Each structure stands twice: as C-alpha cells, then as structure tokens.
C-alpha cells in the first residue's frame, strides 16, 4: 500500500479480503522494482521459519535488503529524517467539521 497507494489485498467483502490474505493471492504491480518485489515476497513467506524478519537477525535482515540500499536507518531512529509528506494544516473552521470544504 505504501508503494502504490492501494491495499495489497482487495475484495468485495471482508471475507473475500481475508480469503485472499490466507491464500496469499497477491501479485505486485508491474511498475514495482525487482528489489521491492523480492522484499514483499520475502515478507509474505507463508512458512514462518523462512520469513524475512523472523530469521536469526530479525529486523536487521529486513534492513539489509537491496530495496533499502542507501537508506539511513540511524537517521530514522534518531528522528532526523524529514517527513515525506506533510498534509496542509486545517484551519479552525475545517477542524470543527472534521474535514475540508467540498
């Protein structure tokens, strides 16, 4: 969802969505990079003992993936990364109504 803005598993009902999740009915969009596809496949590994993040080095195994090459996790931990998106501030009128004017 973070890569293309759409939920990974979609359906016409919650039951359909849950069924797709349990059967791992998912394929990445064609515009995803190879490292992104590989990361997602490893995170969705159905066998827990083989799943990325559940291995010997835990989250360090995730951070070491090619998808995250060049990403500074220390800056993330130190809360020094700029926000990737800052939504516009709401004024008092829109805040009272719970949203913006349409």
Coordinates of N, CA and C in Angstrom, one line a residue:
X1 N 0.8 -1.2 0.0 CA 0.0 0.0 0.0 C 0.9 1.3 0.0
X2 N 2.0 1.2 0.7 CA 2.9 2.4 0.7 C 3.5 2.6 -0.6
X3 N 3.6 1.6 -1.5 CA 4.3 1.8 -2.8 C 3.4 2.3 -3.9
X4 N 2.1 1.9 -3.8 CA 1.2 2.3 -4.9 C -0.1 2.9 -4.5
X5 N -0.3 3.1 -3.2 CA -1.5 3.8 -2.7 C -2.7 2.9 -2.6
X6 N -2.6 1.6 -2.9 CA -3.7 0.7 -2.9 C -3.4 -0.4 -1.9
X7 N -4.5 -0.9 -1.2 CA -4.3 -2.1 -0.3 C -3.8 -3.3 -1.1
X8 N -2.9 -4.0 -0.5 CA -2.4 -5.2 -1.2 C -3.4 -6.3 -1.5
X9 N -4.3 -6.4 -0.6 CA -5.4 -7.4 -0.7 C -6.7 -6.7 -0.8
X10 N -7.5 -6.9 -1.9 CA -8.7 -6.2 -2.1 C -9.8 -7.2 -2.4
X11 N -11.1 -6.8 -2.0 CA -12.2 -7.7 -2.4 C -13.5 -7.0 -2.2
X12 N -14.6 -7.6 -2.5 CA -15.9 -7.0 -2.4 C -16.5 -7.1 -0.9
X13 N -15.8 -7.9 -0.1 CA -16.3 -8.1 1.3 C -15.0 -8.4 2.2
X14 N -15.2 -8.2 3.5 CA -14.1 -8.6 4.4 C -13.7 -10.0 4.2
X15 N -14.7 -10.9 4.1 CA -14.5 -12.3 4.0 C -13.6 -12.6 2.7
X16 N -13.9 -11.9 1.6 CA -13.1 -12.1 0.4 C -11.7 -11.6 0.6
X17 N -11.5 -10.5 1.3 CA -10.2 -10.0 1.6 C -9.4 -11.0 2.4
X18 N -10.0 -11.5 3.5 CA -9.4 -12.4 4.4 C -9.0 -13.7 3.7
X19 N -9.9 -14.2 2.8 CA -9.6 -15.4 2.0 C -8.3 -15.1 1.1
X20 N -8.2 -14.0 0.5 CA -7.1 -13.7 -0.3 C -5.8 -13.6 0.5
X21 N -5.9 -13.1 1.7 CA -4.8 -13.0 2.6 C -4.3 -14.4 3.0
X22 N -5.2 -15.2 3.4 CA -4.9 -16.6 3.9 C -4.3 -17.4 2.7
X23 N -4.8 -17.2 1.5 CA -4.3 -17.9 0.4 C -3.1 -17.2 -0.3
X24 N -2.7 -16.1 0.2 CA -1.6 -15.2 -0.3 C -1.9 -15.0 -1.8
X25 N -3.1 -14.6 -2.1 CA -3.4 -14.2 -3.5 C -3.0 -12.7 -3.7
X26 N -1.7 -12.6 -4.1 CA -1.2 -11.2 -4.3 C -0.2 -11.3 -5.4
X27 N -0.2 -10.3 -6.2 CA 0.9 -10.1 -7.2 C 1.2 -8.6 -7.2
X28 N 2.5 -8.3 -7.4 CA 2.9 -6.9 -7.4 C 2.6 -6.3 -8.7
X29 N 2.3 -5.0 -8.7 CA 2.1 -4.3 -10.0 C 3.4 -4.3 -10.8
X30 N 3.2 -4.2 -12.1 CA 4.4 -4.3 -13.0 C 5.4 -3.2 -12.8
X31 N 5.0 -2.1 -12.3 CA 5.9 -1.0 -12.1 C 6.8 -1.1 -10.8
X32 N 6.5 -2.1 -10.0 CA 7.4 -2.2 -8.8 C 8.8 -2.7 -9.2
X33 N 9.8 -2.2 -8.6 CA 11.2 -2.6 -8.9 C 11.4 -4.0 -8.4
X34 N 12.4 -4.7 -9.0 CA 12.8 -6.0 -8.6 C 13.1 -6.1 -7.1
X35 N 13.9 -5.2 -6.6 CA 14.1 -5.3 -5.1 C 12.8 -5.1 -4.3
X36 N 11.9 -4.3 -4.7 CA 10.6 -4.2 -4.0 C 9.8 -5.5 -4.1
X37 N 9.7 -6.1 -5.2 CA 9.0 -7.4 -5.4 C 9.7 -8.5 -4.5
X38 N 11.0 -8.5 -4.5 CA 11.7 -9.5 -3.7 C 11.4 -9.3 -2.2
X39 N 11.5 -8.1 -1.8 CA 11.2 -7.8 -0.4 C 9.8 -8.2 0.0
X40 N 8.8 -7.8 -0.8 CA 7.4 -8.2 -0.5 C 7.3 -9.7 -0.4
X41 N 7.8 -10.4 -1.4 CA 7.7 -11.9 -1.4 C 8.3 -12.5 -0.2
X42 N 9.5 -12.0 0.3 CA 10.1 -12.5 1.5 C 9.3 -12.2 2.7
X43 N 8.7 -11.0 2.8 CA 7.8 -10.7 3.9 C 6.6 -11.5 4.0
X44 N 6.1 -11.9 2.8 CA 4.8 -12.7 2.7 C 5.1 -14.2 2.7
X45 N 6.3 -14.6 3.0 CA 6.6 -16.0 3.0 C 5.7 -16.7 4.0
X46 N 4.9 -17.7 3.6 CA 4.0 -18.4 4.5 C 4.6 -19.3 5.6
X47 N 5.8 -19.7 5.3 CA 6.5 -20.6 6.4 C 7.2 -19.6 7.3
X48 N 6.8 -19.5 8.5 CA 7.3 -18.5 9.5 C 8.8 -18.7 9.6
X49 N 9.4 -19.9 9.6 CA 10.8 -20.1 9.8 C 11.6 -19.6 8.7
X50 N 11.0 -19.3 7.5 CA 11.7 -18.8 6.4 C 11.4 -17.3 6.1
X51 N 10.5 -16.7 6.9 CA 10.0 -15.4 6.6 C 11.0 -14.3 7.0
X52 N 11.3 -13.4 6.2 CA 12.2 -12.3 6.4 C 11.7 -11.5 7.6
X53 N 12.5 -11.2 8.6 CA 12.2 -10.5 9.8 C 12.0 -11.5 10.9
X54 N 11.9 -12.8 10.6 CA 11.7 -13.8 11.6 C 12.9 -14.7 11.6
X55 N 14.0 -14.3 11.0 CA 15.2 -15.1 10.9 C 16.1 -14.7 12.0
X56 N 17.3 -15.2 11.9 CA 18.3 -15.1 13.0 C 18.5 -13.6 13.4
X57 N 18.6 -12.7 12.4 CA 19.0 -11.3 12.7 C 17.8 -10.4 12.7
X58 N 16.6 -10.9 12.7 CA 15.3 -10.2 12.9 C 15.2 -9.0 11.9
X59 N 15.0 -7.8 12.4 CA 14.8 -6.6 11.6 C 16.0 -6.2 10.8
X60 N 17.2 -6.6 11.3 CA 18.4 -6.3 10.6 C 18.4 -7.0 9.2
X61 N 17.8 -8.2 9.1 CA 17.7 -8.9 7.8 C 16.9 -8.1 6.8
X62 N 15.8 -7.4 7.3 CA 15.0 -6.6 6.5 C 15.8 -5.4 6.0
X63 N 16.5 -4.7 7.0 CA 17.2 -3.5 6.6 C 18.3 -3.8 5.6
X64 N 18.8 -5.0 5.6 CA 19.9 -5.4 4.7 C 19.5 -5.7 3.3
X65 N 18.2 -5.7 3.0 CA 17.6 -6.0 1.7 C 18.0 -4.9 0.7
X66 N 18.3 -5.3 -0.6 CA 18.6 -4.3 -1.6 C 17.6 -3.2 -1.8
X67 N 16.4 -3.4 -1.4 CA 15.3 -2.3 -1.5 C 15.7 -1.1 -0.7
X68 N 16.4 -1.4 0.5 CA 16.7 -0.3 1.4 C 18.1 0.2 1.2
X69 N 18.8 -0.2 0.1 CA 20.2 0.3 -0.1 C 20.2 1.8 -0.1
X70 N 21.1 2.4 0.6 CA 21.3 3.8 0.7 C 20.4 4.5 1.7
X71 N 19.4 3.8 2.3 CA 18.5 4.4 3.3 C 19.3 4.4 4.7
X72 N 19.2 5.5 5.3 CA 19.9 5.7 6.6 C 19.0 5.4 7.8
X73 N 19.0 4.2 8.2 CA 18.1 3.8 9.3 C 18.5 4.5 10.6
X74 N 19.8 4.9 10.8 CA 20.2 5.6 12.0 C 19.5 7.0 12.1
X75 N 19.4 7.7 10.9 CA 18.6 8.9 10.9 C 17.2 8.7 11.3
X76 N 16.6 7.6 10.8 CA 15.2 7.3 11.2 C 15.1 7.1 12.7
X77 N 16.0 6.3 13.3 CA 16.0 6.1 14.7 C 16.1 7.3 15.5
X78 N 17.0 8.2 15.0 CA 17.3 9.5 15.7 C 16.2 10.6 15.4
X79 N 15.2 10.2 14.6 CA 14.1 11.1 14.2 C 14.6 12.4 13.5
X80 N 15.6 12.2 12.6 CA 16.2 13.3 11.9 C 15.8 13.3 10.4
X81 N 15.0 12.4 10.0 CA 14.6 12.3 8.6 C 13.4 13.3 8.4
X82 N 13.4 14.0 7.3 CA 12.3 14.9 7.0 C 11.0 14.1 6.7
X83 N 9.9 14.5 7.0 CA 8.7 13.8 6.7 C 8.5 13.8 5.1
X84 N 8.1 12.6 4.6 CA 8.0 12.5 3.1 C 6.8 13.3 2.6
X85 N 5.8 13.5 3.5 CA 4.6 14.3 3.1 C 4.0 14.9 4.4
X86 N 3.8 16.2 4.2 CA 3.2 17.0 5.3 C 1.8 17.5 4.8
X87 N 0.7 17.0 5.3 CA -0.6 17.5 4.8 C -0.8 18.9 5.2
X88 N -1.6 19.7 4.5 CA -1.8 21.1 4.8 C -2.5 21.2 6.2
X89 N -2.2 22.2 6.9 CA -2.8 22.4 8.2 C -4.3 22.8 8.0
X90 N -5.1 22.3 8.9 CA -6.5 22.6 8.8 C -6.7 23.9 9.6
X91 N -7.6 24.7 9.1 CA -8.0 25.9 9.8 C -9.1 25.6 10.9
X92 N -9.4 26.5 11.7 CA -10.4 26.3 12.8 C -11.7 25.8 12.2
X93 N -12.2 26.4 11.1 CA -13.5 26.0 10.5 C -13.5 24.6 10.0
X94 N -12.5 24.2 9.3 CA -12.5 22.8 8.8 C -12.2 21.8 9.9
X95 N -11.5 22.2 10.9 CA -11.2 21.3 12.0 C -12.5 21.0 12.8
X96 N -13.4 22.0 13.0 CA -14.6 21.8 13.7 C -15.5 20.8 13.0
X97 N -15.5 20.8 11.6 CA -16.4 20.0 10.8 C -15.7 18.6 10.6
X98 N -14.4 18.5 10.9 CA -13.8 17.2 10.7 C -13.2 17.0 9.3
X99 N -13.1 18.1 8.5 CA -12.6 17.9 7.2 C -12.6 19.2 6.4
X100 N -12.3 19.2 5.2 CA -12.3 20.4 4.4 C -13.6 20.6 3.6
X101 N -13.7 21.9 3.1 CA -14.9 22.2 2.4 C -14.9 21.4 1.1
X102 N -16.0 21.0 0.6 CA -16.1 20.3 -0.7 C -16.8 21.2 -1.7

